[in-house]
């Protein structure tokens, strides 16, 4: 096959904890399209201990699909020679557990929280956030630091010209703990100092000889200002220069790549930011994995990312149960399930993380856990995606009436235009309506919000591409990655069950009146758009004010327009039987599960 | 013939097993290559730096940080004992004098005139690495440890709790499908590794701990058993460091699942043999499964080395279910359909057809089976 002058082949890999995923994008005058996707096990551990073997394995899988040669003599061919090779190769990585950091600041809700935001925004997992007021004694902090083996430490503390002694006290704690680096005993642990500039020399004196010490501008130069950029950039650059350089095979991967290798979550964040900027919308992204759940938000141009390191759907499934309690999982089940059976089921998934639900009962249980994991992760995100605590606000009269305070949460679900879900339990749910239901129940969108899922998990790939070729990345995102499920209409307010909550009509054709406590779906398929009129009852608000109607253009999707008239916040009946009955009604309205069992109870067990 | 590959746990006799035993920090190796060792032989020894304790001398004496050097009776590098006076203030005209003492024995590591803090480094902590297996040293890592080779019977479990222990294997109970009655445990089981069958009846864990049983090997436990053992709700499957009296190795999973017949019979054939047991489990990147190792067979010729878990899946392969509704059921692969099949959940997945020992057949997702 001959390639045109403007045609480009772009190969991107994401080296995950367990699987390396490769995608091949071809772009021409009509924009970019996903050509094929391949995968292979990640190979950072014995017996292979070379990440490039997994990368080449994933590319070989891809080559077998497209029939093109991309690799010769164990190397990716770039620049492309006619039909052989690719024009650009990029990679992201979270192999070996991703980037793991410890952060420290003087005050928990101020500099330590700013440091946490900087680390999370750079794509790290924060193993611990130390602060002088974190409730632990000094020797407990030292003990904790000795136990942890982070990839790097971010130390902050004090505004410029502020406290010196407290910052030095933190530095002395770190020095006493003498924390060791995760990947090698022979190298010194990278430490970035991003605190009070007046304490810089004293901190260097205490830590310079023990760590690979570097400094950047203060992340909190004043009480009213947060400056995360320099610390984020320093983290990402150290990630490639130091952390990845010591991981098996990474120097070769870095040499092959046409741009710095990014931590996977940082790449997803990059895509979210690009998308929000181009579409001028507010976006929330959730990525629910086996071990962790990431939440990204871009609201009014402000980007935040959090990772809930122990909320996930396989390795961490039992941790969801331990965190929220079995009762909170069971409240999402429409069927009766004995607690011991439920607990054992969750533990079995924990110890055999690659197995999949085979029965509807098992599927329901996993999706119930997913709701709690997503909800917990969003709660954590809201806590951290907040305004600066301790800052003096210039208040207006209306702020006083609304009781706005410093540290107020920045994420109001009513302002979110799109929720994008990713991760196996959402992307591979047997019915798309199940993915929509999980996101609605867990994240509780307010007003009118579009819902979408990632088709085959390529957001990291497109995120790193967005740094270089944003137009191609967005083309592929819209055409091959994002599966639009439809829109959710969720009035805010409370009413009486059985009383009208709202009326919705689509182009005057489909029309539905939904009572408080009910759910409904209006069909509007992928690629279809129409004018939607929403008339909430008195006391309910869909975005135009209580009881005020609104008309807007909406896009359809694989599910349609979902009307959620259960009110916000969503309260489930306390009585177990009433709750199960309500869940069954909502399942039926959204057509979540097969009504009639075509497979005999148990499984497809058949006679000999 | 269609062929694919599935994960599994190793249950085998006469394998050549190698284990690297390393210190957490550099130290001294006490064995040499080709030396025969027993499981409790100390291979290497090291000293970990003592725990650091920070004493805020300035705050305790009520003086400015920059003044602490004058008040201190010790200098950096000096040895101190627990309770020894570190420094004292002169007070006003000799009145209201105060003093501060060292909370631990060790030495003064640092004195800060910025914060007024003194760091006392506690006495070094000695760590040792034992052989764990009966075998022979095949490699020595200077300053770090050694590699041991043993010819052994290896039974990997799916989940465990507790660290390395050893004792003689005792089969208690008639078969793999029986639950262990605590009344069957007695004083003769002190220091032993007990093989139960299907599961544990209430009171077994407490009874085993009371009697000083070193280990329990069981087909399945319930979540409730686990909470009884640990005293809390375990979140992540990263175990091995729990402070439990009895190490536990589970071979099948959670719920009420019999121990695989083959596993039980193999352990039964080793009744009375010396066994090493480790409950350490890690189910994230770098999977570690718990194990029972009977390494009393002396090293020698033969024996297959164990490297990767798993089997090649083809018609006739014996496998077992790894998830409900077939968890723990053993069957034979009778078909390997190429195309994905829609299962009860409506997911379309690749499956195998299994024929169970009672003659019934079922389609099972390939991701839900493991080597039997």
Coordinates of C-alpha atoms in Angstrom, one line a residue, chain B residues 1-9 309-322 329-338 349-355 362-372:
Chain B
X1 CA -6.1 -28.9 17.4
X2 CA -7.0 -25.6 19.1
X3 CA -4.5 -24.8 21.9
X4 CA -4.2 -21.9 24.2
X5 CA -2.7 -21.1 27.6
X6 CA -4.1 -20.7 31.1
X7 CA -2.8 -19.6 34.4
X8 CA -2.5 -22.0 37.3
X9 CA -1.0 -22.8 40.7
X309 CA 2.9 -21.2 36.4
X310 CA 0.3 -22.3 33.8
X311 CA -0.5 -24.9 31.3
X312 CA -1.1 -25.3 27.7
X313 CA -4.8 -25.7 27.2
X314 CA -6.0 -28.3 24.8
X315 CA -8.7 -31.0 24.5
X316 CA -8.3 -33.4 27.4
X317 CA -6.5 -30.9 29.7
X318 CA -7.7 -31.1 33.3
X319 CA -8.7 -27.7 34.6
X320 CA -10.6 -26.3 37.5
X321 CA -13.1 -23.4 37.7
X322 CA -11.7 -20.2 39.2
X329 CA -14.9 -27.8 40.2
X330 CA -12.5 -29.9 38.3
X331 CA -13.2 -31.0 34.7
X332 CA -11.8 -31.9 31.4
X333 CA -11.6 -29.6 28.4
X334 CA -13.9 -31.2 25.7
X335 CA -14.1 -28.3 23.2
X336 CA -12.3 -25.0 22.6
X337 CA -14.6 -22.9 20.4
X338 CA -12.7 -20.3 18.4
X349 CA -16.2 -14.0 25.5
X350 CA -14.0 -16.8 24.5
X351 CA -14.9 -20.0 26.3
X352 CA -14.0 -23.6 26.8
X353 CA -16.4 -26.5 27.1
X354 CA -15.7 -28.5 30.2
X355 CA -17.0 -32.0 31.1
X362 CA -20.7 -26.4 30.7
X363 CA -19.3 -23.5 28.8
X364 CA -16.9 -21.5 31.0
X365 CA -15.0 -18.3 30.1
X366 CA -11.3 -19.0 29.5
X367 CA -10.4 -16.3 32.0
X368 CA -12.3 -18.3 34.7
X369 CA -10.3 -21.5 34.6
X370 CA -6.9 -22.5 35.8
X371 CA -4.8 -25.6 35.7
X372 CA -6.4 -28.4 37.7

